[in-house]
Amino acid sequence: MNFTSFEFFIFLIIVYVLYLTVNHKLQNLLLLLASYLFYAWWDWRFLGVVLFSTIIDYFCALKIDQHDFRKHRRKYLFLSLSVNLLLLGFFKYFHFFIDNFILLFQKMGVQLQPSTLQIILPIGISFFTFQTMSYTIDVYRKKIKPTKNFIDYALFIAFFPKLIAGPIERANRFLPQIERQRELSVDKLKSGLLLIYWGLFKKLVIADNLGTMISYFSARNSEELTSALVWGTLYGYAIQLYADFSAYTDIARGTARLMGFELSHNFRNPVFSRNIQDFWQRWHISLTSWFTDYVFLPLATIKLKYRAIIPYAAIFFTFLLVGLWHGAGWNFLLWGGYNGAALAGYHFFKRKKNHQIKKKIARALPLGDLVAMAVTLNFVIIGLIFFRSASLARAIHCFSLILSNFSFGASEWDLLFKVAIYSAPLLIAEIFLAKNDNDISQFFRLPKLIRFGILYFMLFLLVVYHDGAHQFIYFQF
C-alpha cells in the first residue's frame, strides 16, 4: 500500500475516523491492527517476520531487565541481536555473500554451482530490525525500562507511517507517546495535512518526473555519455533522491501528527551543509544517529595501543556499514567508504593546531559559506556515482567523464534546464523552512492570498505533471 495510492487514502480515512471514536487503549489496538494490515497489504507472508522479531525482543528486554548479573543480561541481548541480524543477513545479504564466495572459489579454480534459492526482501526490514535492536540495547544499558504492555511495544515497532522507511525511532522518545493520552487539535490537523500535501507534491511532481528523465539518460550506452550528461544526471538524481525520501518522511510525519504523534525529523536542510560532517548531521538523521550511538561510539572508545587512529578507523568502518545497510553490493560499500574516508579526513584536519586560523581565513573569503556549501554538495553528489551505478565498471567510466569530454548539445542543455526547473520549488521551500526552524506550520502565517495561491498552484502541478504511481526509492533498502 503505497503512500501515493488511492487505497492508502481510503485506508487512512477509515482508520482515522475509527481512531476518533474510541478511547486511548482501543486506539493503540486499532493502530496496531491497522499497521499489520498495512504491512500485509504488501506481502502477507512477511508479516510473520515482523511478529517474530517483535516477540523475541519484547521477551528479551523483559529478561534483561529482570537480571542483575551481566552474564545473564548479555545472554538475552546476544539472543535479541542475533535473531535480528540473522533475519537481516538472510533476507538481504544471502545472495551477496554466496555469489562472492562462489566467485572467490572460481578464482582459485574450484567450480561451484550458484544458488537457485530465490529470496524476496521483506519491505522495511532494515528499518524495523534496527528499531528493535536499539530497544534491547537501551534496556541493556539501563537507559530505559522495558514496557510490559505487549500491544504498546508492538505498536512502537509496527506503527504504519514509519514502518516501511522510517524514521528509525527510539523507544525513549516514541514509547511515551504511545503510553499517554494523545492530544488532538485543529493546528495539528492543519500542519499534518500540509506535511502530507507537501510530501505528495515532492514525490509526484519533483521526484517521479526527475526519476523518469534520469532513467532515460542513465540507460544510454557508456559511449554516448558526455561530462555534461553525467553531471546533469548526478544533479538530477541527487534532487530526486532527496525529494523522494524526504517526501516519504513528510507524509509519515503528517499522517502520525493527525493522530497526535510526533515522528523525528529525518532531514534538516542538507542543501545548506557547510562540510561533510554538517551534511551527515542533516541527512537521514535517524540512521546516522543510530550508527553513531550503537556502532561508532563503542568502537571509538576501545582502548588499544594505537589509540590515536581508533576514532578515524571507527568512522571509516561505521560508514562501510552505513553503505552496506543501504544495499548488498560493492557499489554501496564503496559509497560508504567514500563518505567514511572523507569524514575521517575532515576530523583529522579539524584537529590540526592551525584549524582556527584556516577557519578565520574561510570566513574572510567573499561568499565563504556559499563556497563551502557548493564544495560540500558537489563532493556528496559525486559520491552518488557509486550509489547509482549498476556496476563498478560503469562507475569507473562515469568518474573518468567528470572532467573530460565537455560537449553541450541539445540533450545536455535540455537535461540541465529541466533539473534546474524541478529544483526551484524544492530550494524555495528549503530556504523558507531553514528560516523557520523547519516548522512547516509557519506557512499558515503567510498572507492568505499567498497561501492559497501557492496551494492552488501546487494542485495544478499535481494534476498536470503527475507521472503515475512510482515506489519510493528507499523501499528497496
GROMACS .gro file of C-alpha atoms in nm:
model
  477
    1MET     CA    1   0.000   0.000   0.000
    2ASN     CA    2   0.195   0.296  -0.130
    3PHE     CA    3   0.156   0.636   0.040
    4THR     CA    4   0.065   0.784  -0.300
    5SER     CA    5  -0.200   0.523  -0.384
    6PHE     CA    6  -0.577   0.568  -0.373
    7GLU     CA    7  -0.602   0.260  -0.147
    8PHE     CA    8  -0.383   0.423   0.116
    9PHE     CA    9  -0.601   0.732   0.145
   10ILE     CA   10  -0.916   0.521   0.178
   11PHE     CA   11  -0.733   0.316   0.442
   12LEU     CA   12  -0.618   0.633   0.623
   13ILE     CA   13  -0.965   0.788   0.627
   14ILE     CA   14  -1.124   0.472   0.769
   15VAL     CA   15  -0.852   0.430   1.034
   16TYR     CA   16  -0.867   0.798   1.130
   17VAL     CA   17  -1.247   0.804   1.168
   18LEU     CA   18  -1.236   0.491   1.386
   19TYR     CA   19  -0.944   0.636   1.581
   20LEU     CA   20  -1.150   0.942   1.675
   21THR     CA   21  -1.436   0.730   1.808
   22VAL     CA   22  -1.254   0.502   2.056
   23ASN     CA   23  -1.066   0.552   2.383
   24HIS     CA   24  -0.689   0.554   2.430
   25LYS     CA   25  -0.639   0.181   2.490
   26LEU     CA   26  -0.853   0.087   2.194
   27GLN     CA   27  -0.673   0.349   1.984
   28ASN     CA   28  -0.345   0.166   2.035
   29LEU     CA   29  -0.501  -0.171   1.950
   30LEU     CA   30  -0.670  -0.019   1.644
   31LEU     CA   31  -0.343   0.132   1.521
   32LEU     CA   32  -0.158  -0.196   1.575
   33LEU     CA   33  -0.414  -0.396   1.376
   34ALA     CA   34  -0.418  -0.127   1.107
   35SER     CA   35  -0.038  -0.135   1.092
   36TYR     CA   36  -0.034  -0.513   1.044
   37LEU     CA   37  -0.298  -0.481   0.772
   38PHE     CA   38  -0.090  -0.208   0.608
   39TYR     CA   39   0.219  -0.431   0.607
   40ALA     CA   40   0.030  -0.743   0.498
   41TRP     CA   41  -0.105  -0.545   0.202
   42TRP     CA   42   0.249  -0.551   0.058
   43ASP     CA   43   0.303  -0.923   0.118
   44TRP     CA   44   0.118  -1.107   0.395
   45ARG     CA   45   0.391  -1.376   0.409
   46PHE     CA   46   0.639  -1.137   0.569
   47LEU     CA   47   0.408  -1.024   0.847
   48GLY     CA   48   0.545  -1.323   1.037
   49VAL     CA   49   0.896  -1.173   1.018
   50VAL     CA   50   0.777  -0.854   1.189
   51LEU     CA   51   0.585  -1.050   1.453
   52PHE     CA   52   0.875  -1.288   1.519
   53SER     CA   53   1.123  -1.003   1.567
   54THR     CA   54   0.874  -0.816   1.787
   55ILE     CA   55   0.802  -1.114   2.015
   56ILE     CA   56   1.169  -1.209   2.057
   57ASP     CA   57   1.276  -0.858   2.150
   58TYR     CA   58   0.979  -0.799   2.379
   59PHE     CA   59   1.068  -1.101   2.594
   60CYS     CA   60   1.445  -1.047   2.569
   61ALA     CA   61   1.408  -0.692   2.700
   62LEU     CA   62   1.200  -0.813   2.996
   63LYS     CA   63   1.457  -1.083   3.075
   64ILE     CA   64   1.745  -0.835   3.051
   65ASP     CA   65   1.568  -0.608   3.299
   66GLN     CA   66   1.496  -0.895   3.540
   67HIS     CA   67   1.862  -0.994   3.580
   68ASP     CA   68   2.135  -0.803   3.762
   69PHE     CA   69   2.424  -1.025   3.657
   70ARG     CA   70   2.592  -0.902   3.341
   71LYS     CA   71   2.639  -1.259   3.214
   72HIS     CA   72   2.263  -1.324   3.206
   73ARG     CA   73   2.185  -0.980   3.068
   74ARG     CA   74   2.437  -1.032   2.788
   75LYS     CA   75   2.287  -1.371   2.704
   76TYR     CA   76   1.948  -1.221   2.626
   77LEU     CA   77   2.098  -0.921   2.449
   78PHE     CA   78   2.300  -1.161   2.234
   79LEU     CA   79   1.982  -1.358   2.154
   80SER     CA   80   1.799  -1.040   2.052
   81LEU     CA   81   2.078  -0.907   1.833
   82SER     CA   82   2.148  -1.249   1.680
   83VAL     CA   83   1.788  -1.304   1.575
   84ASN     CA   84   1.758  -0.963   1.411
   85LEU     CA   85   2.097  -0.975   1.241
   86LEU     CA   86   2.029  -1.328   1.114
   87LEU     CA   87   1.695  -1.217   0.972
   88LEU     CA   88   1.858  -0.918   0.808
   89GLY     CA   89   2.156  -1.121   0.688
   90PHE     CA   90   1.947  -1.400   0.538
   91PHE     CA   91   1.690  -1.189   0.357
   92LYS     CA   92   1.913  -0.902   0.248
   93TYR     CA   93   2.271  -1.031   0.217
   94PHE     CA   94   2.246  -1.405   0.145
   95HIS     CA   95   2.293  -1.378  -0.232
   96PHE     CA   96   2.565  -1.111  -0.200
   97PHE     CA   97   2.785  -1.328   0.021
   98ILE     CA   98   2.712  -1.656  -0.161
   99ASP     CA   99   2.782  -1.503  -0.503
  100ASN     CA  100   3.109  -1.353  -0.382
  101PHE     CA  101   3.220  -1.680  -0.220
  102ILE     CA  102   3.148  -1.863  -0.546
  103LEU     CA  103   3.346  -1.601  -0.739
  104LEU     CA  104   3.636  -1.633  -0.494
  105PHE     CA  105   3.647  -2.012  -0.529
  106GLN     CA  106   3.625  -1.983  -0.907
  107LYS     CA  107   3.934  -1.760  -0.899
  108MET     CA  108   4.109  -2.045  -0.716
  109GLY     CA  109   3.998  -2.296  -0.979
  110VAL     CA  110   3.712  -2.451  -0.781
  111GLN     CA  111   3.383  -2.456  -0.970
  112LEU     CA  112   3.069  -2.424  -0.757
  113GLN     CA  113   2.709  -2.413  -0.867
  114PRO     CA  114   2.531  -2.082  -0.795
  115SER     CA  115   2.242  -2.093  -0.551
  116THR     CA  116   1.898  -2.142  -0.704
  117LEU     CA  117   1.727  -2.022  -0.387
  118GLN     CA  118   1.514  -1.716  -0.461
  119ILE     CA  119   1.488  -1.486  -0.160
  120ILE     CA  120   1.248  -1.192  -0.159
  121LEU     CA  121   1.347  -0.898   0.060
  122PRO     CA  122   1.075  -0.815   0.317
  123ILE     CA  123   0.997  -0.448   0.273
  124GLY     CA  124   1.117  -0.227   0.558
  125ILE     CA  125   1.330  -0.497   0.724
  126SER     CA  126   1.634  -0.268   0.753
  127PHE     CA  127   1.423  -0.017   0.943
  128PHE     CA  128   1.223  -0.227   1.188
  129THR     CA  129   1.514  -0.457   1.282
  130PHE     CA  130   1.728  -0.154   1.369
  131GLN     CA  131   1.447  -0.016   1.580
  132THR     CA  132   1.404  -0.340   1.775
  133MET     CA  133   1.779  -0.374   1.830
  134SER     CA  134   1.807  -0.020   1.965
  135TYR     CA  135   1.531  -0.105   2.215
  136THR     CA  136   1.705  -0.408   2.366
  137ILE     CA  137   2.044  -0.233   2.366
  138ASP     CA  138   1.897   0.065   2.554
  139VAL     CA  139   1.734  -0.170   2.806
  140TYR     CA  140   2.069  -0.348   2.850
  141ARG     CA  141   2.244  -0.014   2.903
  142LYS     CA  142   1.972   0.078   3.157
  143LYS     CA  143   1.878   0.387   2.962
  144ILE     CA  144   1.512   0.283   2.954
  145LYS     CA  145   1.281   0.044   3.138
  146PRO     CA  146   1.111  -0.214   2.915
  147THR     CA  147   0.737  -0.185   2.871
  148LYS     CA  148   0.528  -0.475   2.996
  149ASN     CA  149   0.242  -0.391   2.763
  150PHE     CA  150   0.290  -0.603   2.451
  151ILE     CA  151   0.044  -0.401   2.242
  152ASP     CA  152   0.230  -0.078   2.318
  153TYR     CA  153   0.564  -0.236   2.229
  154ALA     CA  154   0.430  -0.397   1.912
  155LEU     CA  155   0.287  -0.061   1.804
  156PHE     CA  156   0.624   0.104   1.871
  157ILE     CA  157   0.776  -0.136   1.615
  158ALA     CA  158   0.493  -0.156   1.360
  159PHE     CA  159   0.332   0.192   1.362
  160PHE     CA  160   0.240   0.209   0.994
  161PRO     CA  161   0.352   0.563   0.899
  162LYS     CA  162   0.715   0.480   0.984
  163LEU     CA  163   0.720   0.101   0.937
  164ILE     CA  164   0.844   0.083   0.578
  165ALA     CA  165   1.107   0.359   0.554
  166GLY     CA  166   1.145   0.526   0.890
  167PRO     CA  167   1.231   0.745   1.062
  168ILE     CA  168   1.403   0.491   1.288
  169GLU     CA  169   1.250   0.592   1.620
  170ARG     CA  170   1.399   0.535   1.967
  171ALA     CA  171   1.192   0.387   2.247
  172ASN     CA  172   1.269   0.668   2.494
  173ARG     CA  173   1.111   0.916   2.254
  174PHE     CA  174   0.827   0.724   2.093
  175LEU     CA  175   0.701   0.478   2.357
  176PRO     CA  176   0.588   0.758   2.594
  177GLN     CA  177   0.374   0.894   2.309
  178ILE     CA  178   0.208   0.554   2.277
  179GLU     CA  179   0.153   0.513   2.651
  180ARG     CA  180  -0.001   0.852   2.720
  181GLN     CA  181  -0.325   1.008   2.600
  182ARG     CA  182  -0.261   1.192   2.273
  183GLU     CA  183  -0.392   1.543   2.229
  184LEU     CA  184  -0.560   1.629   1.901
  185SER     CA  185  -0.608   1.985   1.782
  186VAL     CA  186  -0.701   2.186   1.476
  187ASP     CA  187  -0.342   2.311   1.449
  188LYS     CA  188  -0.208   1.954   1.441
  189LEU     CA  189  -0.469   1.861   1.184
  190LYS     CA  190  -0.376   2.155   0.960
  191SER     CA  191   0.001   2.107   0.985
  192GLY     CA  192  -0.034   1.730   0.943
  193LEU     CA  193  -0.238   1.770   0.625
  194LEU     CA  194   0.010   2.029   0.495
  195LEU     CA  195   0.300   1.788   0.553
  196ILE     CA  196   0.115   1.518   0.359
  197TYR     CA  197   0.030   1.763   0.079
  198TRP     CA  198   0.390   1.886   0.052
  199GLY     CA  199   0.518   1.529   0.061
  200LEU     CA  200   0.284   1.427  -0.222
  201PHE     CA  201   0.397   1.726  -0.427
  202LYS     CA  202   0.765   1.642  -0.379
  203LYS     CA  203   0.708   1.278  -0.466
  204LEU     CA  204   0.464   1.302  -0.757
  205VAL     CA  205   0.578   1.624  -0.923
  206ILE     CA  206   0.951   1.653  -0.846
  207ALA     CA  207   1.091   1.307  -0.766
  208ASP     CA  208   0.888   1.092  -1.007
  209ASN     CA  209   0.929   1.322  -1.307
  210LEU     CA  210   1.300   1.358  -1.242
  211GLY     CA  211   1.325   0.981  -1.200
  212THR     CA  212   1.167   0.916  -1.540
  213MET     CA  213   1.403   1.164  -1.703
  214ILE     CA  214   1.714   1.037  -1.522
  215SER     CA  215   1.633   0.675  -1.612
  216TYR     CA  216   1.623   0.772  -1.980
  217PHE     CA  217   1.971   0.926  -1.971
  218SER     CA  218   2.113   0.659  -1.738
  219ALA     CA  219   2.008   0.387  -1.981
  220ARG     CA  220   2.237   0.522  -2.252
  221ASN     CA  221   2.542   0.328  -2.356
  222SER     CA  222   2.871   0.433  -2.196
  223GLU     CA  223   2.998   0.554  -2.535
  224GLU     CA  224   2.709   0.803  -2.563
  225LEU     CA  225   2.779   0.969  -2.227
  226THR     CA  226   2.944   1.310  -2.203
  227SER     CA  227   3.068   1.500  -1.899
  228ALA     CA  228   2.767   1.732  -1.912
  229LEU     CA  229   2.526   1.435  -1.922
  230VAL     CA  230   2.700   1.272  -1.626
  231TRP     CA  231   2.688   1.593  -1.422
  232GLY     CA  232   2.327   1.663  -1.520
  233THR     CA  233   2.225   1.308  -1.433
  234LEU     CA  234   2.407   1.329  -1.098
  235TYR     CA  235   2.241   1.659  -1.004
  236GLY     CA  236   1.904   1.527  -1.115
  237TYR     CA  237   1.945   1.204  -0.921
  238ALA     CA  238   2.056   1.390  -0.607
  239ILE     CA  239   1.743   1.607  -0.621
  240GLN     CA  240   1.524   1.307  -0.700
  241LEU     CA  241   1.670   1.110  -0.408
  242TYR     CA  242   1.622   1.394  -0.162
  243ALA     CA  243   1.273   1.483  -0.285
  244ASP     CA  244   1.168   1.118  -0.283
  245PHE     CA  245   1.299   1.020   0.061
  246SER     CA  246   1.206   1.345   0.235
  247ALA     CA  247   0.860   1.317   0.077
  248TYR     CA  248   0.810   0.980   0.244
  249THR     CA  249   0.923   1.127   0.576
  250ASP     CA  250   0.688   1.425   0.538
  251ILE     CA  251   0.389   1.203   0.460
  252ALA     CA  252   0.481   0.975   0.752
  253ARG     CA  253   0.517   1.269   0.992
  254GLY     CA  254   0.198   1.428   0.866
  255THR     CA  255  -0.001   1.106   0.900
  256ALA     CA  256   0.134   1.049   1.251
  257ARG     CA  257   0.059   1.408   1.352
  258LEU     CA  258  -0.307   1.366   1.255
  259MET     CA  259  -0.328   1.109   1.535
  260GLY     CA  260  -0.131   1.311   1.789
  261PHE     CA  261   0.214   1.155   1.735
  262GLU     CA  262   0.536   1.338   1.655
  263LEU     CA  263   0.792   1.149   1.447
  264SER     CA  264   1.154   1.260   1.435
  265HIS     CA  265   1.289   1.498   1.174
  266ASN     CA  266   1.494   1.290   0.932
  267PHE     CA  267   1.629   1.586   0.733
  268ARG     CA  268   1.734   1.936   0.829
  269ASN     CA  269   1.808   2.126   0.508
  270PRO     CA  270   2.106   1.920   0.384
  271VAL     CA  271   2.144   2.152   0.084
  272PHE     CA  272   2.289   2.411   0.324
  273SER     CA  273   2.562   2.181   0.462
  274ARG     CA  274   2.898   2.356   0.500
  275ASN     CA  275   3.114   2.045   0.536
  276ILE     CA  276   3.085   1.667   0.523
  277GLN     CA  277   3.018   1.638   0.897
  278ASP     CA  278   2.747   1.900   0.873
  279PHE     CA  279   2.589   1.708   0.585
  280TRP     CA  280   2.566   1.383   0.780
  281GLN     CA  281   2.414   1.570   1.074
  282ARG     CA  282   2.137   1.687   0.840
  283TRP     CA  283   2.081   1.384   0.612
  284HIS     CA  284   1.890   1.069   0.720
  285ILE     CA  285   1.938   1.179   1.078
  286SER     CA  286   1.771   0.880   1.242
  287LEU     CA  287   2.006   0.635   1.066
  288THR     CA  288   2.320   0.842   1.125
  289SER     CA  289   2.242   0.883   1.495
  290TRP     CA  290   2.169   0.509   1.523
  291PHE     CA  291   2.511   0.417   1.384
  292THR     CA  292   2.675   0.687   1.596
  293ASP     CA  293   2.527   0.557   1.922
  294TYR     CA  294   2.542   0.183   1.863
  295VAL     CA  295   2.846   0.135   1.638
  296PHE     CA  296   3.079   0.435   1.627
  297LEU     CA  297   3.088   0.529   1.998
  298PRO     CA  298   3.157   0.172   2.123
  299LEU     CA  299   3.433   0.136   1.861
  300ALA     CA  300   3.583   0.480   1.925
  301THR     CA  301   3.621   0.410   2.297
  302ILE     CA  302   3.811   0.082   2.254
  303LYS     CA  303   4.143   0.103   2.439
  304LEU     CA  304   4.422  -0.022   2.214
  305LYS     CA  305   4.790   0.053   2.173
  306TYR     CA  306   4.746   0.288   1.876
  307ARG     CA  307   4.471   0.499   2.032
  308ALA     CA  308   4.530   0.797   1.804
  309ILE     CA  309   4.395   0.620   1.496
  310ILE     CA  310   4.099   0.450   1.666
  311PRO     CA  311   3.845   0.733   1.613
  312TYR     CA  312   3.932   0.764   1.242
  313ALA     CA  313   3.921   0.388   1.188
  314ALA     CA  314   3.588   0.379   1.374
  315ILE     CA  315   3.444   0.648   1.146
  316PHE     CA  316   3.557   0.464   0.833
  317PHE     CA  317   3.430   0.124   0.949
  318THR     CA  318   3.097   0.272   1.061
  319PHE     CA  319   3.039   0.423   0.719
  320LEU     CA  320   3.125   0.096   0.548
  321LEU     CA  321   2.834  -0.047   0.747
  322VAL     CA  322   2.617   0.252   0.655
  323GLY     CA  323   2.690   0.173   0.291
  324LEU     CA  324   2.613  -0.197   0.341
  325TRP     CA  325   2.290  -0.106   0.521
  326HIS     CA  326   2.173   0.061   0.201
  327GLY     CA  327   2.226  -0.243  -0.016
  328ALA     CA  328   2.407  -0.572  -0.069
  329GLY     CA  329   2.659  -0.462  -0.330
  330TRP     CA  330   3.017  -0.346  -0.371
  331ASN     CA  331   2.891  -0.014  -0.503
  332PHE     CA  332   2.724   0.060  -0.168
  333LEU     CA  333   3.036  -0.045   0.023
  334LEU     CA  334   3.245   0.189  -0.194
  335TRP     CA  335   2.994   0.469  -0.140
  336GLY     CA  336   3.014   0.415   0.235
  337GLY     CA  337   3.394   0.407   0.223
  338TYR     CA  338   3.399   0.725   0.013
  339ASN     CA  339   3.198   0.914   0.276
  340GLY     CA  340   3.377   0.747   0.566
  341ALA     CA  341   3.720   0.843   0.434
  342ALA     CA  342   3.603   1.200   0.378
  343LEU     CA  343   3.457   1.230   0.728
  344ALA     CA  344   3.765   1.074   0.890
  345GLY     CA  345   3.985   1.312   0.690
  346TYR     CA  346   3.771   1.607   0.793
  347HIS     CA  347   3.808   1.520   1.162
  348PHE     CA  348   4.183   1.469   1.124
  349PHE     CA  349   4.219   1.809   0.957
  350LYS     CA  350   3.991   1.968   1.217
  351ARG     CA  351   4.227   1.866   1.499
  352LYS     CA  352   4.525   2.044   1.348
  353LYS     CA  353   4.652   2.339   1.552
  354ASN     CA  354   4.607   2.583   1.267
  355HIS     CA  355   4.240   2.493   1.222
  356GLN     CA  356   4.118   2.817   1.380
  357ILE     CA  357   4.341   3.022   1.150
  358LYS     CA  358   4.204   2.842   0.846
  359LYS     CA  359   3.852   2.890   0.976
  360LYS     CA  360   3.907   3.266   1.005
  361ILE     CA  361   4.050   3.278   0.653
  362ALA     CA  362   3.749   3.089   0.519
  363ARG     CA  363   3.512   3.333   0.689
  364ALA     CA  364   3.701   3.628   0.544
  365LEU     CA  365   3.665   3.499   0.188
  366PRO     CA  366   3.386   3.652  -0.021
  367LEU     CA  367   3.076   3.431  -0.011
  368GLY     CA  368   3.267   3.186   0.210
  369ASP     CA  369   2.957   2.998   0.324
  370LEU     CA  370   2.827   2.963  -0.032
  371VAL     CA  371   3.162   2.827  -0.147
  372ALA     CA  372   3.167   2.579   0.143
  373MET     CA  373   2.812   2.465   0.063
  374ALA     CA  374   2.890   2.427  -0.308
  375VAL     CA  375   3.206   2.225  -0.241
  376THR     CA  376   3.029   2.001   0.011
  377LEU     CA  377   2.726   1.930  -0.207
  378ASN     CA  378   2.936   1.861  -0.516
  379PHE     CA  379   3.153   1.622  -0.318
  380VAL     CA  380   2.846   1.437  -0.189
  381ILE     CA  381   2.685   1.433  -0.533
  382ILE     CA  382   2.999   1.289  -0.698
  383GLY     CA  383   2.982   1.004  -0.447
  384LEU     CA  384   2.636   0.917  -0.581
  385ILE     CA  385   2.811   0.767  -0.884
  386PHE     CA  386   2.878   0.465  -0.661
  387PHE     CA  387   2.526   0.476  -0.516
  388ARG     CA  388   2.352   0.491  -0.855
  389SER     CA  389   2.576   0.281  -1.083
  390ALA     CA  390   2.466  -0.073  -1.161
  391SER     CA  391   2.825  -0.195  -1.187
  392LEU     CA  392   3.175  -0.096  -1.081
  393ALA     CA  393   3.282  -0.067  -1.446
  394ARG     CA  394   3.001   0.181  -1.510
  395ALA     CA  395   3.100   0.383  -1.202
  396ILE     CA  396   3.465   0.400  -1.310
  397HIS     CA  397   3.362   0.514  -1.658
  398CYS     CA  398   3.140   0.789  -1.512
  399PHE     CA  399   3.427   0.907  -1.290
  400SER     CA  400   3.652   0.925  -1.596
  401LEU     CA  401   3.399   1.150  -1.771
  402ILE     CA  402   3.357   1.403  -1.489
  403LEU     CA  403   3.648   1.620  -1.600
  404SER     CA  404   3.663   1.527  -1.968
  405ASN     CA  405   3.455   1.530  -2.287
  406PHE     CA  406   3.282   1.862  -2.216
  407SER     CA  407   3.036   1.893  -2.503
  408PHE     CA  408   2.697   2.061  -2.485
  409GLY     CA  409   2.434   1.952  -2.733
  410ALA     CA  410   2.055   1.973  -2.725
  411SER     CA  411   2.027   1.675  -2.487
  412GLU     CA  412   2.270   1.823  -2.236
  413TRP     CA  413   2.101   2.164  -2.228
  414ASP     CA  414   1.755   2.006  -2.206
  415LEU     CA  415   1.861   1.789  -1.911
  416LEU     CA  416   2.028   2.072  -1.718
  417PHE     CA  417   1.733   2.306  -1.780
  418LYS     CA  418   1.477   2.053  -1.653
  419VAL     CA  419   1.687   1.971  -1.348
  420ALA     CA  420   1.702   2.343  -1.264
  421ILE     CA  421   1.324   2.382  -1.309
  422TYR     CA  422   1.240   2.087  -1.084
  423SER     CA  423   1.493   2.205  -0.825
  424ALA     CA  424   1.342   2.553  -0.791
  425PRO     CA  425   1.034   2.476  -0.573
  426LEU     CA  426   1.243   2.247  -0.351
  427LEU     CA  427   1.508   2.515  -0.297
  428ILE     CA  428   1.247   2.783  -0.221
  429ALA     CA  429   1.085   2.553   0.036
  430GLU     CA  430   1.425   2.471   0.190
  431ILE     CA  431   1.500   2.842   0.236
  432PHE     CA  432   1.159   2.901   0.395
  433LEU     CA  433   1.193   2.602   0.631
  434ALA     CA  434   1.553   2.689   0.726
  435LYS     CA  435   1.439   3.037   0.829
  436ASN     CA  436   1.153   2.891   1.037
  437ASP     CA  437   1.335   2.614   1.226
  438ASN     CA  438   1.184   2.350   0.993
  439ASP     CA  439   0.838   2.423   1.133
  440ILE     CA  440   0.601   2.384   0.839
  441SER     CA  441   0.313   2.531   1.040
  442GLN     CA  442   0.475   2.873   0.991
  443PHE     CA  443   0.330   2.853   0.639
  444PHE     CA  444  -0.007   2.946   0.789
  445ARG     CA  445   0.136   3.283   0.899
  446LEU     CA  446   0.182   3.390   0.539
  447PRO     CA  447  -0.080   3.628   0.395
  448LYS     CA  448  -0.396   3.444   0.295
  449LEU     CA  449  -0.366   3.535  -0.073
  450ILE     CA  450  -0.010   3.399  -0.093
  451ARG     CA  451  -0.104   3.079   0.094
  452PHE     CA  452  -0.394   2.992  -0.132
  453GLY     CA  453  -0.201   3.094  -0.441
  454ILE     CA  454   0.079   2.850  -0.352
  455LEU     CA  455  -0.161   2.568  -0.261
  456TYR     CA  456  -0.365   2.604  -0.582
  457PHE     CA  457  -0.052   2.626  -0.795
  458MET     CA  458   0.079   2.307  -0.632
  459LEU     CA  459  -0.256   2.139  -0.702
  460PHE     CA  460  -0.238   2.247  -1.066
  461LEU     CA  461   0.112   2.098  -1.100
  462LEU     CA  462   0.000   1.778  -0.925
  463VAL     CA  463  -0.284   1.732  -1.174
  464VAL     CA  464  -0.084   1.825  -1.485
  465TYR     CA  465   0.256   1.671  -1.407
  466HIS     CA  466   0.156   1.364  -1.206
  467ASP     CA  467   0.365   1.088  -1.367
  468GLY     CA  468   0.181   0.785  -1.232
  469ALA     CA  469   0.249   0.589  -0.914
  470HIS     CA  470   0.615   0.504  -0.850
  471GLN     CA  471   0.761   0.326  -0.549
  472PHE     CA  472   0.971   0.525  -0.304
  473ILE     CA  473   1.344   0.472  -0.363
  474TYR     CA  474   1.421   0.375  -0.003
  475PHE     CA  475   1.171   0.087  -0.013
  476GLN     CA  476   1.449  -0.122  -0.169
  477PHE     CA  477   1.668  -0.074   0.140
   0.00000   0.00000   0.00000
